[in-house]
mmCIF file with all atom_site columns, C-alpha atoms in Angstrom:
data_model
loop_
_atom_site.group_PDB
_atom_site.id
_atom_site.type_symbol
_atom_site.label_atom_id
_atom_site.label_alt_id
_atom_site.label_comp_id
_atom_site.label_asym_id
_atom_site.label_entity_id
_atom_site.label_seq_id
_atom_site.pdbx_PDB_ins_code
_atom_site.Cartn_x
_atom_site.Cartn_y
_atom_site.Cartn_z
_atom_site.occupancy
_atom_site.B_iso_or_equiv
_atom_site.pdbx_formal_charge
_atom_site.auth_seq_id
_atom_site.auth_comp_id
_atom_site.auth_asym_id
_atom_site.auth_atom_id
_atom_site.pdbx_PDB_model_num
ATOM 1   C CA . MET C 1 1   ? 0.001   -0.001 0.002  1.00 45.00 ? 1441 MET C CA 1
ATOM 2   C CA . THR C 1 2   ? 1.318   3.406  -0.947 1.00 44.00 ? 1442 THR C CA 1
ATOM 3   C CA . THR C 1 3   ? 1.345   6.078  1.708  1.00 44.00 ? 1443 THR C CA 1
ATOM 4   C CA . THR C 1 4   ? 0.450   9.489  0.409  1.00 43.00 ? 1444 THR C CA 1
ATOM 5   C CA . ALA C 1 5   ? 2.271   12.617 1.442  1.00 45.00 ? 1445 ALA C CA 1
ATOM 6   C CA . ALA C 1 6   ? -0.840  13.870 3.180  1.00 45.00 ? 1446 ALA C CA 1
ATOM 7   C CA . SER C 1 7   ? -1.215  10.756 5.330  1.00 44.00 ? 1447 SER C CA 1
ATOM 8   C CA . ALA C 1 8   ? 2.509   10.599 6.068  1.00 48.00 ? 1448 ALA C CA 1
ATOM 9   C CA . HIS C 1 9   ? 2.503   14.186 7.316  1.00 50.00 ? 1449 HIS C CA 1
ATOM 10  C CA . PRO C 1 10  ? -0.876  14.891 8.909  1.00 47.00 ? 1450 PRO C CA 1
ATOM 11  C CA . THR C 1 11  ? -1.787  18.517 9.124  1.00 47.00 ? 1451 THR C CA 1
ATOM 12  C CA . THR C 1 12  ? -1.996  20.241 12.472 1.00 50.00 ? 1452 THR C CA 1
ATOM 13  C CA . SER C 1 13  ? -4.071  23.271 13.361 1.00 51.00 ? 1453 SER C CA 1
ATOM 14  C CA . THR C 1 14  ? -2.211  26.548 13.543 1.00 55.00 ? 1454 THR C CA 1
ATOM 15  C CA . GLU C 1 15  ? -5.058  28.324 15.273 1.00 64.00 ? 1455 GLU C CA 1
ATOM 16  C CA . PRO C 1 16  ? -4.101  29.594 18.760 1.00 66.00 ? 1456 PRO C CA 1
ATOM 17  C CA . ALA C 1 17  ? -5.855  27.944 21.654 1.00 79.00 ? 1457 ALA C CA 1
ATOM 18  C CA . ALA C 1 18  ? -8.746  29.898 23.124 1.00 90.00 ? 1458 ALA C CA 1
ATOM 19  C CA . PRO C 1 19  ? -7.859  31.718 26.347 1.00 92.00 ? 1459 PRO C CA 1
ATOM 20  C CA . LEU C 1 20  ? -8.309  29.645 29.475 1.00 97.00 ? 1460 LEU C CA 1
ATOM 21  C CA . LYS C 1 21  ? -11.288 31.046 31.375 1.00 98.00 ? 1461 LYS C CA 1
ATOM 22  C CA . VAL C 1 22  ? -10.294 31.222 35.039 1.00 98.00 ? 1462 VAL C CA 1
ATOM 23  C CA . ALA C 1 23  ? -12.816 32.048 37.745 1.00 98.00 ? 1463 ALA C CA 1
ATOM 24  C CA . VAL C 1 24  ? -10.980 33.697 40.632 1.00 98.00 ? 1464 VAL C CA 1
ATOM 25  C CA . ILE C 1 25  ? -13.046 33.239 43.786 1.00 98.00 ? 1465 ILE C CA 1
ATOM 26  C CA . LEU C 1 26  ? -12.570 35.705 46.634 1.00 98.00 ? 1466 LEU C CA 1
ATOM 27  C CA . GLY C 1 27  ? -13.636 33.614 49.597 1.00 98.00 ? 1467 GLY C CA 1
ATOM 28  C CA . SER C 1 28  ? -14.146 36.042 52.510 1.00 97.00 ? 1468 SER C CA 1
ATOM 29  C CA . ASN C 1 29  ? -16.959 38.471 53.251 1.00 96.00 ? 1469 ASN C CA 1
ATOM 30  C CA . ARG C 1 30  ? -15.679 39.505 56.698 1.00 96.00 ? 1470 ARG C CA 1
ATOM 31  C CA . ASP C 1 31  ? -15.817 43.205 57.605 1.00 95.00 ? 1471 ASP C CA 1
ATOM 32  C CA . GLY C 1 32  ? -12.352 44.737 57.150 1.00 94.00 ? 1472 GLY C CA 1
ATOM 33  C CA . ARG C 1 33  ? -11.186 41.751 55.115 1.00 96.00 ? 1473 ARG C CA 1
ATOM 34  C CA . PHE C 1 34  ? -7.733  41.743 53.506 1.00 97.00 ? 1474 PHE C CA 1
ATOM 35  C CA . GLY C 1 35  ? -8.918  39.648 50.572 1.00 97.00 ? 1475 GLY C CA 1
ATOM 36  C CA . PRO C 1 36  ? -9.398  42.495 48.049 1.00 97.00 ? 1476 PRO C CA 1
ATOM 37  C CA . VAL C 1 37  ? -5.692  43.387 48.376 1.00 97.00 ? 1477 VAL C CA 1
ATOM 38  C CA . VAL C 1 38  ? -4.686  39.798 47.634 1.00 98.00 ? 1478 VAL C CA 1
ATOM 39  C CA . ALA C 1 39  ? -7.209  39.591 44.787 1.00 98.00 ? 1479 ALA C CA 1
ATOM 40  C CA . ALA C 1 40  ? -5.933  42.767 43.134 1.00 98.00 ? 1480 ALA C CA 1
ATOM 41  C CA . TRP C 1 41  ? -2.371  41.508 43.430 1.00 98.00 ? 1481 TRP C CA 1
ATOM 42  C CA . PHE C 1 42  ? -3.201  38.120 41.913 1.00 98.00 ? 1482 PHE C CA 1
ATOM 43  C CA . LEU C 1 43  ? -5.358  39.519 39.085 1.00 98.00 ? 1483 LEU C CA 1
ATOM 44  C CA . ALA C 1 44  ? -2.499  41.830 38.082 1.00 97.00 ? 1484 ALA C CA 1
ATOM 45  C CA . ARG C 1 45  ? -0.172  38.799 37.787 1.00 97.00 ? 1485 ARG C CA 1
ATOM 46  C CA . ALA C 1 46  ? -2.756  36.804 35.881 1.00 98.00 ? 1486 ALA C CA 1
ATOM 47  C CA . ALA C 1 47  ? -3.182  39.699 33.435 1.00 97.00 ? 1487 ALA C CA 1
ATOM 48  C CA . ARG C 1 48  ? 0.492   39.332 32.503 1.00 95.00 ? 1488 ARG C CA 1
ATOM 49  C CA . HIS C 1 49  ? 0.154   35.615 31.810 1.00 94.00 ? 1489 HIS C CA 1
ATOM 50  C CA . PRO C 1 50  ? -0.537  34.670 28.166 1.00 90.00 ? 1490 PRO C CA 1
ATOM 51  C CA . GLY C 1 51  ? -3.651  32.662 27.507 1.00 89.00 ? 1491 GLY C CA 1
ATOM 52  C CA . VAL C 1 52  ? -5.495  33.451 30.751 1.00 96.00 ? 1492 VAL C CA 1
ATOM 53  C CA . GLU C 1 53  ? -8.813  35.289 31.003 1.00 97.00 ? 1493 GLU C CA 1
ATOM 54  C CA . THR C 1 54  ? -10.045 35.963 34.541 1.00 98.00 ? 1494 THR C CA 1
ATOM 55  C CA . ASP C 1 55  ? -13.429 36.556 36.129 1.00 98.00 ? 1495 ASP C CA 1
ATOM 56  C CA . LEU C 1 56  ? -13.511 37.629 39.786 1.00 98.00 ? 1496 LEU C CA 1
ATOM 57  C CA . ILE C 1 57  ? -16.336 36.097 41.818 1.00 98.00 ? 1497 ILE C CA 1
ATOM 58  C CA . ASP C 1 58  ? -16.578 37.737 45.249 1.00 98.00 ? 1498 ASP C CA 1
ATOM 59  C CA . VAL C 1 59  ? -18.613 35.846 47.837 1.00 98.00 ? 1499 VAL C CA 1
ATOM 60  C CA . ALA C 1 60  ? -19.522 39.178 49.474 1.00 97.00 ? 1500 ALA C CA 1
ATOM 61  C CA . GLU C 1 61  ? -21.106 40.429 46.256 1.00 96.00 ? 1501 GLU C CA 1
ATOM 62  C CA . ALA C 1 62  ? -22.677 37.072 45.398 1.00 96.00 ? 1502 ALA C CA 1
ATOM 63  C CA . ASP C 1 63  ? -24.406 36.981 48.819 1.00 94.00 ? 1503 ASP C CA 1
ATOM 64  C CA . LEU C 1 64  ? -25.735 33.460 48.348 1.00 96.00 ? 1504 LEU C CA 1
ATOM 65  C CA . PRO C 1 65  ? -28.316 32.125 50.807 1.00 94.00 ? 1505 PRO C CA 1
ATOM 66  C CA . ALA C 1 66  ? -26.810 30.088 53.640 1.00 93.00 ? 1506 ALA C CA 1
ATOM 67  C CA . ALA C 1 67  ? -29.781 27.703 53.637 1.00 92.00 ? 1507 ALA C CA 1
ATOM 68  C CA . ILE C 1 68  ? -29.364 25.370 50.681 1.00 92.00 ? 1508 ILE C CA 1
ATOM 69  C CA . THR C 1 69  ? -32.683 24.282 49.208 1.00 92.00 ? 1509 THR C CA 1
ATOM 70  C CA . PHE C 1 70  ? -34.019 22.722 46.032 1.00 90.00 ? 1510 PHE C CA 1
ATOM 71  C CA . SER C 1 71  ? -36.678 25.449 45.914 1.00 92.00 ? 1511 SER C CA 1
ATOM 72  C CA . PRO C 1 72  ? -35.012 28.855 46.414 1.00 92.00 ? 1512 PRO C CA 1
ATOM 73  C CA . ASP C 1 73  ? -37.251 31.904 46.226 1.00 93.00 ? 1513 ASP C CA 1
ATOM 74  C CA . ALA C 1 74  ? -37.059 34.213 43.211 1.00 94.00 ? 1514 ALA C CA 1
ATOM 75  C CA . ASP C 1 75  ? -34.449 36.521 44.701 1.00 93.00 ? 1515 ASP C CA 1
ATOM 76  C CA . ALA C 1 76  ? -32.187 33.697 45.815 1.00 93.00 ? 1516 ALA C CA 1
ATOM 77  C CA . ALA C 1 77  ? -32.619 31.913 42.483 1.00 94.00 ? 1517 ALA C CA 1
ATOM 78  C CA . ALA C 1 78  ? -31.548 35.048 40.590 1.00 95.00 ? 1518 ALA C CA 1
ATOM 79  C CA . ARG C 1 79  ? -28.442 35.521 42.736 1.00 95.00 ? 1519 ARG C CA 1
ATOM 80  C CA . LEU C 1 80  ? -27.596 31.843 42.470 1.00 96.00 ? 1520 LEU C CA 1
ATOM 81  C CA . GLY C 1 81  ? -28.137 31.726 38.727 1.00 95.00 ? 1521 GLY C CA 1
ATOM 82  C CA . ALA C 1 82  ? -25.762 34.600 38.105 1.00 95.00 ? 1522 ALA C CA 1
ATOM 83  C CA . VAL C 1 83  ? -22.955 32.840 39.953 1.00 97.00 ? 1523 VAL C CA 1
ATOM 84  C CA . SER C 1 84  ? -23.745 29.368 38.614 1.00 97.00 ? 1524 SER C CA 1
ATOM 85  C CA . ALA C 1 85  ? -23.469 30.512 35.012 1.00 97.00 ? 1525 ALA C CA 1
ATOM 86  C CA . ARG C 1 86  ? -20.047 32.042 35.621 1.00 98.00 ? 1526 ARG C CA 1
ATOM 87  C CA . LEU C 1 87  ? -18.740 28.903 37.351 1.00 98.00 ? 1527 LEU C CA 1
ATOM 88  C CA . ALA C 1 88  ? -20.070 26.683 34.583 1.00 98.00 ? 1528 ALA C CA 1
ATOM 89  C CA . ASP C 1 89  ? -18.385 28.861 31.963 1.00 98.00 ? 1529 ASP C CA 1
ATOM 90  C CA . ALA C 1 90  ? -14.989 28.620 33.680 1.00 98.00 ? 1530 ALA C CA 1
ATOM 91  C CA . ASP C 1 91  ? -12.302 26.190 32.554 1.00 98.00 ? 1531 ASP C CA 1
ATOM 92  C CA . ALA C 1 92  ? -10.398 26.460 35.837 1.00 98.00 ? 1532 ALA C CA 1
ATOM 93  C CA . PHE C 1 93  ? -10.586 28.054 39.278 1.00 98.00 ? 1533 PHE C CA 1
ATOM 94  C CA . VAL C 1 94  ? -8.318  29.929 41.651 1.00 98.00 ? 1534 VAL C CA 1
ATOM 95  C CA . VAL C 1 95  ? -9.645  30.147 45.204 1.00 98.00 ? 1535 VAL C CA 1
ATOM 96  C CA . LEU C 1 96  ? -8.366  32.986 47.377 1.00 98.00 ? 1536 LEU C CA 1
ATOM 97  C CA . THR C 1 97  ? -8.896  32.068 51.008 1.00 98.00 ? 1537 THR C CA 1
ATOM 98  C CA . PRO C 1 98  ? -7.952  33.397 54.410 1.00 97.00 ? 1538 PRO C CA 1
ATOM 99  C CA . GLU C 1 99  ? -7.683  31.103 57.397 1.00 96.00 ? 1539 GLU C CA 1
ATOM 100 C CA . TYR C 1 100 ? -10.270 31.500 60.122 1.00 94.00 ? 1540 TYR C CA 1
ATOM 101 C CA . ASN C 1 101 ? -9.938  29.176 63.117 1.00 95.00 ? 1541 ASN C CA 1
ATOM 102 C CA . HIS C 1 102 ? -7.730  26.697 61.212 1.00 95.00 ? 1542 HIS C CA 1
ATOM 103 C CA . SER C 1 103 ? -10.104 26.502 58.227 1.00 97.00 ? 1543 SER C CA 1
ATOM 104 C CA . PHE C 1 104 ? -11.755 28.468 55.419 1.00 97.00 ? 1544 PHE C CA 1
ATOM 105 C CA . PRO C 1 105 ? -14.719 30.865 55.648 1.00 97.00 ? 1545 PRO C CA 1
ATOM 106 C CA . ALA C 1 106 ? -18.333 29.721 55.784 1.00 97.00 ? 1546 ALA C CA 1
ATOM 107 C CA . PRO C 1 107 ? -19.480 31.844 52.784 1.00 97.00 ? 1547 PRO C CA 1
ATOM 108 C CA . LEU C 1 108 ? -16.916 30.067 50.625 1.00 98.00 ? 1548 LEU C CA 1
ATOM 109 C CA . LYS C 1 109 ? -18.282 26.676 51.715 1.00 98.00 ? 1549 LYS C CA 1
ATOM 110 C CA . THR C 1 110 ? -21.775 27.914 50.921 1.00 97.00 ? 1550 THR C CA 1
ATOM 111 C CA . LEU C 1 111 ? -20.760 28.913 47.394 1.00 98.00 ? 1551 LEU C CA 1
ATOM 112 C CA . ILE C 1 112 ? -19.068 25.541 46.901 1.00 98.00 ? 1552 ILE C CA 1
ATOM 113 C CA . ASP C 1 113 ? -21.990 23.521 48.257 1.00 97.00 ? 1553 ASP C CA 1
ATOM 114 C CA . TRP C 1 114 ? -24.598 25.243 46.083 1.00 97.00 ? 1554 TRP C CA 1
ATOM 115 C CA . HIS C 1 115 ? -22.868 23.730 43.030 1.00 97.00 ? 1555 HIS C CA 1
ATOM 116 C CA . SER C 1 116 ? -21.809 20.342 41.741 1.00 96.00 ? 1556 SER C CA 1
ATOM 117 C CA . ALA C 1 117 ? -21.440 19.821 37.971 1.00 96.00 ? 1557 ALA C CA 1
ATOM 118 C CA . GLU C 1 118 ? -19.920 23.278 37.585 1.00 98.00 ? 1558 GLU C CA 1
ATOM 119 C CA . TRP C 1 119 ? -16.749 22.075 39.325 1.00 98.00 ? 1559 TRP C CA 1
ATOM 120 C CA . GLN C 1 120 ? -16.313 18.653 37.785 1.00 98.00 ? 1560 GLN C CA 1
ATOM 121 C CA . ALA C 1 121 ? -13.228 17.690 35.746 1.00 98.00 ? 1561 ALA C CA 1
ATOM 122 C CA . LYS C 1 122 ? -11.649 21.119 36.149 1.00 98.00 ? 1562 LYS C CA 1
ATOM 123 C CA . PRO C 1 123 ? -8.489  22.205 37.993 1.00 98.00 ? 1563 PRO C CA 1
ATOM 124 C CA . VAL C 1 124 ? -8.503  24.269 41.180 1.00 98.00 ? 1564 VAL C CA 1
ATOM 125 C CA . ALA C 1 125 ? -5.546  26.310 42.446 1.00 98.00 ? 1565 ALA C CA 1
ATOM 126 C CA . PHE C 1 126 ? -5.246  28.087 45.772 1.00 98.00 ? 1566 PHE C CA 1
ATOM 127 C CA . VAL C 1 127 ? -3.924  31.390 47.081 1.00 98.00 ? 1567 VAL C CA 1
ATOM 128 C CA . GLY C 1 128 ? -3.909  31.396 50.891 1.00 98.00 ? 1568 GLY C CA 1
ATOM 129 C CA . TYR C 1 129 ? -3.270  34.231 53.277 1.00 97.00 ? 1569 TYR C CA 1
ATOM 130 C CA . GLY C 1 130 ? -3.371  34.738 57.005 1.00 95.00 ? 1570 GLY C CA 1
ATOM 131 C CA . GLY C 1 131 ? -1.112  34.768 60.038 1.00 94.00 ? 1571 GLY C CA 1
ATOM 132 C CA . ILE C 1 132 ? 1.814   32.486 60.712 1.00 93.00 ? 1572 ILE C CA 1
ATOM 133 C CA . SER C 1 133 ? 0.288   29.587 58.713 1.00 93.00 ? 1573 SER C CA 1
ATOM 134 C CA . GLY C 1 134 ? -0.300  31.695 55.601 1.00 95.00 ? 1574 GLY C CA 1
ATOM 135 C CA . GLY C 1 135 ? -3.702  30.113 55.056 1.00 95.00 ? 1575 GLY C CA 1
ATOM 136 C CA . LEU C 1 136 ? -2.212  26.676 54.369 1.00 96.00 ? 1576 LEU C CA 1
ATOM 137 C CA . ARG C 1 137 ? -4.477  24.857 56.852 1.00 97.00 ? 1577 ARG C CA 1
ATOM 138 C CA . ALA C 1 138 ? -7.509  26.358 55.112 1.00 97.00 ? 1578 ALA C CA 1
ATOM 139 C CA . VAL C 1 139 ? -6.101  25.211 51.771 1.00 98.00 ? 1579 VAL C CA 1
ATOM 140 C CA . GLU C 1 140 ? -5.612  21.646 53.030 1.00 97.00 ? 1580 GLU C CA 1
ATOM 141 C CA . HIS C 1 141 ? -9.255  21.511 54.128 1.00 98.00 ? 1581 HIS C CA 1
ATOM 142 C CA . LEU C 1 142 ? -10.333 22.814 50.738 1.00 98.00 ? 1582 LEU C CA 1
ATOM 143 C CA . ARG C 1 143 ? -8.411  20.063 48.969 1.00 98.00 ? 1583 ARG C CA 1
ATOM 144 C CA . GLN C 1 144 ? -10.611 17.450 50.659 1.00 98.00 ? 1584 GLN C CA 1
ATOM 145 C CA . VAL C 1 145 ? -13.777 19.304 49.710 1.00 98.00 ? 1585 VAL C CA 1
ATOM 146 C CA . PHE C 1 146 ? -12.804 19.733 46.086 1.00 98.00 ? 1586 PHE C CA 1
ATOM 147 C CA . ALA C 1 147 ? -11.692 16.103 45.777 1.00 98.00 ? 1587 ALA C CA 1
ATOM 148 C CA . GLU C 1 148 ? -15.279 15.139 46.572 1.00 98.00 ? 1588 GLU C CA 1
ATOM 149 C CA . LEU C 1 149 ? -16.426 17.403 43.715 1.00 98.00 ? 1589 LEU C CA 1
ATOM 150 C CA . HIS C 1 150 ? -14.296 15.599 41.099 1.00 98.00 ? 1590 HIS C CA 1
ATOM 151 C CA . THR C 1 151 ? -11.756 18.358 40.591 1.00 98.00 ? 1591 THR C CA 1
ATOM 152 C CA . VAL C 1 152 ? -7.980  18.246 40.219 1.00 98.00 ? 1592 VAL C CA 1
ATOM 153 C CA . THR C 1 153 ? -6.262  20.424 42.827 1.00 98.00 ? 1593 THR C CA 1
ATOM 154 C CA . LEU C 1 154 ? -2.838  21.829 42.058 1.00 98.00 ? 1594 LEU C CA 1
ATOM 155 C CA . ARG C 1 155 ? -0.010  20.874 44.358 1.00 96.00 ? 1595 ARG C CA 1
ATOM 156 C CA . ASP C 1 156 ? 1.731   24.248 44.365 1.00 96.00 ? 1596 ASP C CA 1
ATOM 157 C CA . THR C 1 157 ? 0.072   27.197 46.073 1.00 97.00 ? 1597 THR C CA 1
ATOM 158 C CA . VAL C 1 158 ? 0.730   30.865 46.708 1.00 98.00 ? 1598 VAL C CA 1
ATOM 159 C CA . SER C 1 159 ? 0.799   31.558 50.436 1.00 97.00 ? 1599 SER C CA 1
ATOM 160 C CA . PHE C 1 160 ? 1.106   34.859 52.318 1.00 97.00 ? 1600 PHE C CA 1
ATOM 161 C CA . HIS C 1 161 ? 2.275   34.493 55.914 1.00 96.00 ? 1601 HIS C CA 1
ATOM 162 C CA . ASN C 1 162 ? 1.421   37.503 58.107 1.00 95.00 ? 1602 ASN C CA 1
ATOM 163 C CA . ALA C 1 163 ? -0.126  38.945 54.978 1.00 95.00 ? 1603 ALA C CA 1
ATOM 164 C CA . GLY C 1 164 ? -0.920  42.409 56.301 1.00 94.00 ? 1604 GLY C CA 1
ATOM 165 C CA . ALA C 1 165 ? 2.775   43.163 56.842 1.00 96.00 ? 1605 ALA C CA 1
ATOM 166 C CA . LEU C 1 166 ? 3.756   42.128 53.313 1.00 96.00 ? 1606 LEU C CA 1
ATOM 167 C CA . PHE C 1 167 ? 1.945   44.880 51.401 1.00 96.00 ? 1607 PHE C CA 1
ATOM 168 C CA . ASP C 1 168 ? 2.165   48.668 51.550 1.00 96.00 ? 1608 ASP C CA 1
ATOM 169 C CA . ASP C 1 169 ? -0.839  51.002 51.811 1.00 94.00 ? 1609 ASP C CA 1
ATOM 170 C CA . GLU C 1 170 ? -1.196  50.970 48.017 1.00 94.00 ? 1610 GLU C CA 1
ATOM 171 C CA . GLY C 1 171 ? -1.428  47.185 47.862 1.00 95.00 ? 1611 GLY C CA 1
ATOM 172 C CA . ARG C 1 172 ? 2.103   46.713 46.526 1.00 95.00 ? 1612 ARG C CA 1
ATOM 173 C CA . HIS C 1 173 ? 4.058   43.696 47.736 1.00 96.00 ? 1613 HIS C CA 1
ATOM 174 C CA . LEU C 1 174 ? 7.165   44.780 49.611 1.00 95.00 ? 1614 LEU C CA 1
ATOM 175 C CA . ASP C 1 175 ? 9.272   41.829 48.386 1.00 94.00 ? 1615 ASP C CA 1
ATOM 176 C CA . PRO C 1 176 ? 7.644   40.979 45.050 1.00 94.00 ? 1616 PRO C CA 1
ATOM 177 C CA . GLU C 1 177 ? 10.083  38.573 43.391 1.00 96.00 ? 1617 GLU C CA 1
ATOM 178 C CA . PRO C 1 178 ? 9.375   35.355 45.378 1.00 96.00 ? 1618 PRO C CA 1
ATOM 179 C CA . ALA C 1 179 ? 5.616   35.950 45.330 1.00 97.00 ? 1619 ALA C CA 1
ATOM 180 C CA . ASP C 1 180 ? 5.624   36.768 41.613 1.00 97.00 ? 1620 ASP C CA 1
ATOM 181 C CA . ALA C 1 181 ? 7.590   33.592 40.894 1.00 97.00 ? 1621 ALA C CA 1
ATOM 182 C CA . ALA C 1 182 ? 5.119   31.525 42.930 1.00 97.00 ? 1622 ALA C CA 1
ATOM 183 C CA . ALA C 1 183 ? 2.201   33.079 41.048 1.00 97.00 ? 1623 ALA C CA 1
ATOM 184 C CA . LYS C 1 184 ? 3.816   32.303 37.692 1.00 97.00 ? 1624 LYS C CA 1
ATOM 185 C CA . THR C 1 185 ? 4.380   28.663 38.681 1.00 97.00 ? 1625 THR C CA 1
ATOM 186 C CA . LEU C 1 186 ? 0.763   28.363 39.802 1.00 98.00 ? 1626 LEU C CA 1
ATOM 187 C CA . LEU C 1 187 ? -0.555  29.931 36.583 1.00 98.00 ? 1627 LEU C CA 1
ATOM 188 C CA . ASP C 1 188 ? 1.713   27.801 34.381 1.00 97.00 ? 1628 ASP C CA 1
ATOM 189 C CA . GLN C 1 189 ? 0.421   24.632 36.042 1.00 97.00 ? 1629 GLN C CA 1
ATOM 190 C CA . LEU C 1 190 ? -3.177  25.849 35.940 1.00 98.00 ? 1630 LEU C CA 1
ATOM 191 C CA . VAL C 1 191 ? -2.956  26.531 32.197 1.00 97.00 ? 1631 VAL C CA 1
ATOM 192 C CA . TRP C 1 192 ? -1.511  23.065 31.598 1.00 97.00 ? 1632 TRP C CA 1
ATOM 193 C CA . TRP C 1 193 ? -4.211  21.274 33.580 1.00 98.00 ? 1633 TRP C CA 1
ATOM 194 C CA . GLY C 1 194 ? -6.982  23.596 32.447 1.00 98.00 ? 1634 GLY C CA 1
ATOM 195 C CA . THR C 1 195 ? -6.172  23.155 28.767 1.00 97.00 ? 1635 THR C CA 1
ATOM 196 C CA . ALA C 1 196 ? -5.723  19.386 29.061 1.00 98.00 ? 1636 ALA C CA 1
ATOM 197 C CA . LEU C 1 197 ? -9.003  18.908 30.919 1.00 98.00 ? 1637 LEU C CA 1
ATOM 198 C CA . ARG C 1 198 ? -10.912 21.291 28.644 1.00 98.00 ? 1638 ARG C CA 1
ATOM 199 C CA . ASP C 1 199 ? -9.754  19.260 25.639 1.00 97.00 ? 1639 ASP C CA 1
ATOM 200 C CA . ALA C 1 200 ? -10.663 16.030 27.422 1.00 97.00 ? 1640 ALA C CA 1
ATOM 201 C CA . ARG C 1 201 ? -14.185 17.242 28.253 1.00 96.00 ? 1641 ARG C CA 1
ATOM 202 C CA . LYS C 1 202 ? -14.710 18.187 24.635 1.00 95.00 ? 1642 LYS C CA 1
ATOM 203 C CA . ALA C 1 203 ? -13.541 14.798 23.424 1.00 96.00 ? 1643 ALA C CA 1
ATOM 204 C CA . ARG C 1 204 ? -15.518 12.797 25.964 1.00 95.00 ? 1644 ARG C CA 1
ATOM 205 C CA . PRO C 1 205 ? -18.095 14.106 28.480 1.00 92.00 ? 1645 PRO C CA 1
ATOM 206 C CA . TYR C 1 206 ? -17.060 13.512 32.049 1.00 93.00 ? 1646 TYR C CA 1
ATOM 207 C CA . GLY C 1 207 ? -19.200 11.000 33.933 1.00 85.00 ? 1647 GLY C CA 1
ATOM 208 C CA . ALA C 1 208 ? -19.344 11.624 37.675 1.00 67.00 ? 1648 ALA C CA 1
#
């Protein structure tokens, strides 16, 4: 059998991959929270990364009902629907979490628990902040939660120990190089996993 030139050298697409849609979830609604400083810092780093398109979902603005029900009233359904659509549209997630009493905030758990299919077969990365632990105990709890939701959690995190002392009054990191390098590593890994899993979901629907 003769092999044609076309079959010997299959063509490959030269079209650039679509940007990875990353939902960045700000997980605290506490009065006086430090989260917006961390979110602004991370979004600025993500904006420099090729192939990433971010959408900030703030649990304080989402204001989802704490009581989870199969029959939410019209107001709750509208607030829930707005968030659900954005999570479903995302290819990957970055969760920004403080550490409260060795774990993550209740409003973040509420947002997670209202959803199921929106998370499945997608990667989740974490940015933790807090006191001496840097939010790492909250992150470890989140890993268990997201494993139950059929996600892939990234090993490497960004962690801010004693976060309030690391930024100036304008939200600028006082020692940016190590934190910037950690953010780049996290984003590089997130793009790899996010692209691979997006392609896999297109090729074969995920069955949970």
